[in-house]
XYZ file of C-alpha atoms in Angstrom:
493
model
C -13.753 -27.143 7.039
C -12.072 -23.794 6.435
C -12.532 -21.934 3.150
C -8.794 -22.090 2.404
C -9.113 -25.854 1.993
C -11.271 -25.381 -1.105
C -9.602 -22.221 -2.476
C -6.105 -22.580 -3.910
C -4.374 -19.188 -4.105
C -1.744 -18.300 -6.690
C 0.705 -15.506 -5.842
C 3.055 -13.727 -8.230
C 6.392 -14.323 -6.527
C 8.873 -11.531 -7.281
C 11.705 -13.913 -6.420
C 10.900 -16.267 -9.305
C 8.965 -13.860 -11.525
C 6.121 -16.390 -11.768
C 2.686 -17.058 -10.340
C 3.010 -19.917 -7.893
C 0.532 -21.943 -5.893
C 0.592 -20.683 -2.321
C 1.430 -23.244 0.310
C 1.945 -21.934 3.849
C 4.834 -23.232 5.931
C 2.426 -24.251 8.692
C -1.022 -25.382 7.587
C -3.710 -22.863 8.470
C -1.182 -20.243 9.620
C 0.465 -17.400 7.667
C 3.270 -15.046 8.623
C 3.281 -11.830 6.589
C 5.659 -8.872 6.914
C 5.206 -5.550 5.080
C 7.722 -2.700 5.217
C 6.048 0.238 6.938
C 6.715 3.978 6.719
C 9.677 6.068 7.798
C 7.803 8.550 9.971
C 9.438 11.865 9.082
C 6.633 13.380 6.945
C 2.977 12.965 6.027
C 2.147 9.675 4.341
C 1.419 10.256 0.635
C -1.066 8.483 -1.605
C 1.606 6.267 -3.155
C 2.293 4.841 0.309
C -1.445 4.489 0.915
C -1.802 2.489 -2.303
C 0.899 0.011 -1.197
C -0.511 -0.463 2.308
C -4.062 -0.702 0.924
C -3.023 -3.509 -1.421
C -1.706 -5.547 1.500
C -4.717 -4.631 3.632
C -6.890 -6.361 1.025
C -4.514 -9.355 0.955
C -4.716 -9.536 4.767
C -8.513 -9.290 4.666
C -8.853 -12.075 2.106
C -6.472 -14.462 3.858
C -8.368 -13.969 7.122
C -11.677 -14.475 5.335
C -10.443 -17.835 4.051
C -9.886 -18.897 7.640
C -6.126 -18.545 7.898
C -4.674 -17.383 11.195
C -2.539 -14.510 9.909
C 0.185 -12.786 11.891
C 0.615 -9.543 9.971
C 3.668 -7.509 10.979
C 4.103 -3.979 9.600
C 6.950 -1.963 11.080
C 7.535 1.698 11.855
C 10.995 3.000 10.893
C 11.831 5.657 13.471
C 15.646 5.783 13.147
C 18.486 4.823 10.837
C 16.918 5.704 7.463
C 19.382 8.167 5.937
C 18.699 10.567 3.106
C 18.588 9.060 -0.395
C 18.468 5.570 1.186
C 22.258 5.825 1.505
C 24.916 4.836 4.072
C 26.071 8.410 4.542
C 24.326 11.686 5.194
C 21.708 12.814 7.653
C 18.977 10.721 9.255
C 15.603 11.735 7.733
C 13.952 12.071 11.147
C 16.881 13.926 12.698
C 16.915 16.370 9.779
C 13.210 17.076 10.211
C 13.722 17.596 13.955
C 16.601 20.022 13.299
C 14.583 22.010 10.765
C 11.579 22.287 13.095
C 13.709 22.662 16.250
C 11.989 19.822 18.094
C 13.067 16.446 19.468
C 13.360 13.577 16.944
C 10.810 11.552 18.893
C 8.358 14.444 18.563
C 8.712 14.040 14.799
C 8.183 10.292 15.147
C 5.092 10.736 17.313
C 3.524 13.399 15.078
C 3.844 11.423 11.856
C 3.064 8.033 13.381
C -0.232 9.481 14.615
C -0.812 11.015 11.168
C -0.092 7.640 9.530
C -2.596 5.846 11.753
C -5.246 8.536 11.271
C -4.978 8.324 7.476
C -5.159 4.530 7.461
C -8.166 4.604 9.802
C -9.866 7.083 7.458
C -9.426 4.595 4.614
C -10.858 1.760 6.741
C -7.644 -0.280 7.134
C -7.459 -3.196 9.519
C -4.598 -2.784 12.016
C -1.677 -5.226 11.696
C -1.183 -7.933 14.304
C 2.097 -6.346 15.450
C 3.561 -2.923 14.638
C 7.170 -2.943 15.908
C 9.492 0.068 15.849
C 13.154 0.080 14.885
C 14.193 1.881 18.079
C 12.395 -0.756 20.147
C 14.608 -3.509 18.715
C 18.170 -2.178 19.028
C 19.289 -5.173 21.130
C 18.037 -7.648 18.525
C 19.845 -5.730 15.791
C 23.147 -5.717 17.692
C 22.842 -9.484 18.249
C 22.150 -9.974 14.534
C 25.232 -7.956 13.570
C 27.387 -10.000 15.964
C 26.184 -13.210 14.306
C 26.902 -11.896 10.787
C 30.421 -10.833 11.873
C 31.062 -14.225 13.474
C 29.945 -15.948 10.260
C 32.510 -13.924 8.311
C 30.169 -11.725 6.271
C 30.728 -8.328 7.929
C 33.634 -6.177 9.082
C 34.137 -3.252 11.457
C 35.965 -0.054 10.488
C 36.300 3.002 12.745
C 33.241 2.081 14.801
C 30.987 1.267 11.831
C 30.075 -2.235 10.623
C 29.537 -3.080 6.963
C 28.123 -6.127 5.212
C 30.750 -7.692 2.909
C 28.826 -8.210 -0.316
C 31.835 -9.666 -2.175
C 32.492 -12.262 0.535
C 28.799 -13.144 0.672
C 28.594 -13.568 -3.100
C 31.347 -16.203 -3.058
C 28.929 -18.728 -1.529
C 25.512 -17.097 -2.067
C 23.733 -15.113 -4.763
C 23.487 -11.385 -4.103
C 20.902 -9.915 -6.494
C 18.600 -12.918 -6.844
C 15.443 -10.874 -6.070
C 16.146 -7.858 -8.267
C 17.877 -10.003 -10.945
C 20.990 -7.845 -10.738
C 24.448 -9.324 -11.129
C 27.217 -8.149 -8.806
C 29.546 -7.797 -11.793
C 27.122 -5.330 -13.404
C 26.780 -3.384 -10.158
C 30.578 -3.127 -9.929
C 30.816 -1.972 -13.533
C 28.195 0.757 -13.014
C 29.700 2.104 -9.770
C 32.138 5.025 -9.742
C 35.177 4.951 -7.494
C 34.590 6.670 -4.157
C 38.112 8.157 -3.943
C 38.660 7.073 -0.360
C 35.673 9.007 1.005
C 34.278 5.945 2.738
C 35.329 3.238 5.172
C 33.781 0.562 2.970
C 36.032 -1.997 1.351
C 33.800 -1.944 -1.724
C 31.079 0.455 -2.920
C 28.444 -2.341 -2.927
C 28.897 -3.051 0.803
C 26.166 -1.619 3.019
C 26.011 -0.465 6.622
C 24.791 -2.709 9.412
C 25.834 -0.210 12.097
C 26.981 3.388 11.717
C 29.121 5.291 14.198
C 27.279 8.478 15.078
C 28.933 11.777 14.272
C 29.082 14.234 17.209
C 26.037 16.139 15.915
C 23.926 12.980 15.450
C 21.219 13.041 18.135
C 19.802 9.517 17.823
C 22.462 7.084 19.073
C 22.775 3.917 21.095
C 25.738 2.120 22.703
C 27.079 -0.960 20.927
C 30.243 -3.114 20.987
C 31.614 -0.996 18.135
C 30.587 2.587 18.903
C 27.783 4.855 19.981
C 25.754 4.819 16.827
C 22.621 3.590 15.083
C 21.551 0.573 13.000
C 21.400 0.354 9.229
C 18.005 0.740 7.616
C 18.062 -2.698 5.935
C 19.014 -4.467 9.156
C 15.970 -3.186 11.040
C 13.470 -5.088 8.907
C 15.482 -8.304 9.100
C 15.566 -8.089 12.901
C 11.885 -7.260 13.310
C 10.512 -9.715 10.743
C 12.456 -12.696 12.072
C 11.764 -11.850 15.718
C 8.009 -12.113 15.233
C 7.700 -14.478 12.266
C 10.762 -16.708 12.627
C 13.817 -17.180 10.428
C 11.619 -18.498 7.609
C 8.137 -17.110 6.932
C 5.497 -17.032 4.211
C 5.023 -13.580 2.668
C 7.074 -10.377 2.559
C 5.502 -7.334 0.914
C 6.353 -3.751 0.110
C 6.535 -1.163 -2.634
C 8.326 -1.905 -5.908
C 10.892 0.772 -5.053
C 12.081 -1.327 -2.088
C 13.017 -4.385 -4.127
C 16.584 -3.093 -4.544
C 18.527 -2.514 -2.450
C 16.326 -2.838 0.659
C 14.746 -6.247 0.158
C 17.840 -7.604 -1.573
C 19.853 -6.687 1.507
C 17.265 -8.286 3.789
C 17.720 -11.602 1.987
C 21.514 -11.345 2.204
C 21.451 -10.496 5.912
C 19.165 -13.383 6.745
C 21.171 -15.893 4.726
C 24.418 -14.623 6.277
C 23.049 -14.843 9.828
C 20.647 -17.789 9.688
C 21.915 -19.786 6.726
C 18.525 -19.742 4.980
C 16.476 -17.516 2.698
C 13.881 -15.772 4.884
C 10.761 -15.678 2.708
C 8.858 -18.036 0.395
C 6.770 -15.428 -1.459
C 7.903 -11.857 -2.167
C 5.105 -9.490 -3.228
C 5.630 -5.970 -4.589
C 2.981 -3.298 -5.158
C 3.637 -1.040 -8.126
C 3.865 2.730 -8.283
C 1.094 5.336 -8.161
C 1.451 8.098 -10.743
C -0.210 11.498 -10.729
C -1.508 12.627 -14.127
C 0.919 10.378 -15.985
C 4.040 11.266 -14.006
C 5.697 9.614 -11.040
C 4.753 11.102 -7.690
C 7.761 12.941 -6.288
C 8.258 15.401 -3.453
C 11.270 16.902 -5.251
C 9.293 17.800 -8.406
C 6.162 18.794 -6.510
C 4.067 16.277 -8.472
C 2.427 14.933 -5.339
C -0.802 15.115 -3.393
C -1.449 14.106 0.199
C -4.563 12.133 1.179
C -5.992 15.042 3.198
C -5.813 17.311 0.141
C -7.696 14.818 -1.994
C -10.274 14.044 0.693
C -10.995 17.722 1.369
C -10.822 18.957 -2.223
C -8.332 21.586 -1.036
C -5.972 21.315 -4.006
C -5.469 22.755 -7.480
C -5.262 19.386 -9.272
C -8.680 17.765 -8.876
C -12.135 19.140 -9.598
C -13.730 18.065 -6.316
C -13.294 16.238 -3.038
C -13.543 12.445 -3.023
C -14.638 10.143 -0.216
C -12.224 7.543 1.235
C -14.301 4.667 -0.169
C -14.279 6.151 -3.678
C -10.474 6.408 -3.535
C -10.259 2.880 -2.152
C -12.555 1.655 -4.939
C -10.410 3.467 -7.531
C -7.254 1.752 -6.243
C -8.943 -1.671 -6.183
C -9.912 -1.297 -9.856
C -6.266 -1.856 -10.779
C -4.061 -4.865 -10.023
C -1.610 -4.196 -7.194
C 1.211 -5.114 -9.624
C 0.193 -2.501 -12.234
C 1.270 1.126 -12.395
C -1.815 3.181 -11.478
C -2.322 6.703 -12.797
C -4.304 8.968 -10.458
C -6.384 11.376 -12.559
C -9.514 13.436 -12.069
C -11.311 11.619 -14.901
C -10.395 8.284 -13.348
C -11.691 9.288 -9.927
C -14.918 10.734 -11.367
C -15.541 7.457 -13.198
C -14.773 5.459 -10.050
C -17.147 7.625 -8.030
C -19.977 6.878 -10.460
C -19.127 3.175 -10.389
C -18.888 3.075 -6.599
C -22.330 4.615 -6.063
C -23.832 2.401 -8.769
C -22.487 -0.604 -6.864
C -23.753 0.686 -3.529
C -27.218 1.526 -4.878
C -27.461 -1.958 -6.379
C -26.518 -3.539 -3.055
C -29.141 -1.454 -1.241
C -31.714 -2.613 -3.796
C -31.280 -6.230 -2.623
C -33.631 -5.719 0.334
C -36.529 -4.711 -1.929
C -36.299 -7.600 -4.417
C -39.255 -9.950 -4.755
C -38.487 -13.644 -4.404
C -39.888 -16.393 -6.639
C -40.147 -20.148 -6.402
C -37.331 -20.582 -8.911
C -34.108 -18.838 -9.899
C -33.056 -17.987 -13.425
C -29.640 -16.835 -12.144
C -26.806 -19.228 -11.249
C -25.657 -17.532 -8.053
C -23.353 -20.392 -7.004
C -21.290 -20.133 -10.201
C -21.121 -16.347 -9.844
C -19.951 -16.712 -6.233
C -17.160 -19.087 -7.226
C -16.076 -16.638 -9.950
C -15.567 -14.013 -7.221
C -13.365 -16.416 -5.277
C -11.501 -17.393 -8.432
C -10.632 -13.744 -9.035
C -9.123 -13.270 -5.573
C -7.422 -16.668 -5.729
C -5.633 -15.492 -8.879
C -3.026 -13.243 -7.228
C -5.700 -11.141 -5.483
C -7.164 -9.864 -8.753
C -9.430 -7.111 -7.435
C -10.256 -5.634 -10.908
C -11.790 -8.952 -12.020
C -13.574 -9.262 -8.671
C -15.128 -5.811 -9.179
C -16.234 -6.820 -12.684
C -18.069 -9.782 -11.112
C -19.671 -7.477 -8.528
C -21.038 -5.332 -11.358
C -22.323 -8.502 -12.994
C -24.327 -9.053 -9.808
C -25.705 -5.516 -10.057
C -26.898 -6.384 -13.579
C -28.692 -9.430 -12.125
C -30.277 -7.271 -9.410
C -31.604 -4.798 -11.977
C -32.999 -7.643 -14.102
C -34.819 -9.073 -11.085
C -36.119 -5.609 -10.162
C -37.490 -5.162 -13.681
C -39.063 -8.646 -13.722
C -36.727 -9.929 -16.440
C -35.133 -12.544 -14.141
C -36.223 -14.465 -11.053
C -34.523 -15.506 -7.810
C -35.659 -17.705 -4.933
C -35.172 -16.886 -1.251
C -32.166 -19.170 -0.800
C -30.292 -17.741 -3.782
C -31.178 -14.174 -2.774
C -29.621 -14.750 0.647
C -26.516 -16.255 -0.993
C -26.255 -13.319 -3.409
C -26.633 -10.793 -0.607
C -24.157 -12.517 1.738
C -21.560 -12.938 -1.001
C -21.710 -9.396 -2.348
C -21.523 -8.004 1.196
C -18.534 -10.230 1.961
C -16.526 -9.157 -1.066
C -17.499 -5.466 -1.146
C -17.248 -4.693 2.559
C -15.231 -7.415 4.295
C -12.567 -7.992 1.618
C -12.409 -4.791 -0.459
C -13.013 -2.775 2.714
C -15.546 -0.369 1.172
C -18.069 1.526 3.280
C -21.751 0.678 2.839
C -22.681 4.121 1.590
C -25.202 5.519 -0.910
C -25.230 9.021 -2.387
C -28.064 9.910 -0.047
C -26.157 8.764 3.030
C -23.089 10.634 1.796
C -25.218 13.788 1.584
C -24.443 14.064 -2.101
C -27.813 13.470 -3.722
C -29.619 16.685 -2.779
C -26.552 18.888 -3.127
C -25.622 17.273 -6.458
C -29.162 17.682 -7.704
C -29.324 21.363 -6.753
C -25.908 22.186 -8.227
C -26.719 20.227 -11.398
C -29.787 22.463 -11.894
C -27.617 25.578 -11.520
C -24.998 24.149 -13.895
C -27.743 23.524 -16.468
C -29.058 27.112 -16.054
C -25.502 28.404 -16.488
C -25.040 26.324 -19.654
C -28.299 27.704 -21.048
C -27.161 31.245 -20.230
C -23.863 30.723 -22.029
C -25.630 29.204 -25.025
C -27.798 32.349 -25.157
C -24.653 34.500 -24.799
C -25.933 35.801 -21.454
C -22.411 35.770 -19.972
C -23.361 38.118 -17.134
C -25.827 35.524 -15.756
C -23.356 32.710 -16.402
C -20.655 34.503 -14.409
C -23.130 35.438 -11.671
C -24.070 31.776 -11.109
C -20.392 30.745 -10.974
C -19.339 33.600 -8.677
C -22.224 33.278 -6.219
C -21.662 29.523 -5.926
C -17.991 30.270 -5.225
C -18.991 32.655 -2.427
C -20.717 29.792 -0.592
C -17.776 27.424 -1.149
C -18.897 25.575 -4.286
C -16.294 25.747 -7.053
C -17.322 25.017 -10.645
C -14.755 23.573 -13.029
C -15.308 23.403 -16.786
C -13.618 20.440 -18.474
C -13.819 18.363 -21.617
C -16.288 16.004 -19.916
C -18.529 18.906 -18.860
C -18.809 20.982 -15.701
C -18.066 19.483 -12.292
C -18.035 20.997 -8.830
C -16.110 20.723 -5.588
C -17.006 21.890 -2.069
C -14.370 23.719 -0.044
């Protein structure tokens, strides 16, 4: 018997706006597609948060015994600036600015993407297709949509006819947008486009003479539309109808909306049963944005080489911080939040390490079986990692009570407690089994804490020369002190 037979999952389906009981199309098997990165720049922490959310979903589904085919694509062509149908390809622009080949850009940032995800202990997807590796499939898909009457060709470009589609289908069902409202809120384009209507979107674009990335097609030398790529790749590997499609909230419209329309126009059926969307990551209360500069890359946070945070943080601490919030909630990345998560992470790890030294008794005063089921219940409820973590800390409370002789546990329950907490902390949340000592933090933290205390005493005695001397000499050896409302912290550069 597989675990999924006794654990009924509920998933918040963006298509219906409700939590629904999950029932796979084929018993014991799950097809899951998640929109991957456009590899023209370093992956930022907002992207990491989205992919980490689905990494934990993937881990849990596999733990339950499902055979999961997880497809996460790489967009290496066709994604134009501002997610539009006109303008320059993001990868081509980067190649032009750096005076290198577009595929050098793709290779550089694909490697960077994989390195970052490996650092954060991600499991690799089952298949990682690229847009440029599926040009033939995209051309065939466009031909089918044209033949079915939902697309038209103009001057070598092919556009999806949203108006025609909406006569027999519902465009906007995922994002809950009405076509009439979209029309009302769209300005006239004054003949600057080949589109029949502003809401139509490109399936194939004729390449301008200066456009480097191009492929032959029945309509022109050109390149596929960004939305089309995901439809072609998801259905090739998961079929015309599959279980779960995930991505960031910002992709719901127009990207995922267009995916649904393309699939219904080509295949006559809606492609996905459960749409899942991870919410945004903010930085100090504001949306992360490259244009405003309110952004931080993973390497900067991991190394401490930034002007925003007081210290460097380990990958597992950042992963733990992200897991403390529901994937559907906006998450604000702050120094105070990370410092609190770091304390919580090491408290959890130290409690887990304490398991091996616990004394067993003939009886148990702790109901481990009920606690274990509560952990499963949390993950079964739309992958509720914050509630799961609360249950893990409940286990740490039990461990401390047993250590202090206030509670008892027998050998069988101790094994169950240990196996369960290891499963959820390491296998499902993907944390590293790491204590402060193993992280090399205990001795350094202890030594710096002594110096911080001496500096505080010096300042209290108005001995500012000694206070400054401690700060400056620590800085000379790469230890930066930062005074804040919660006290003094340090970072190592």
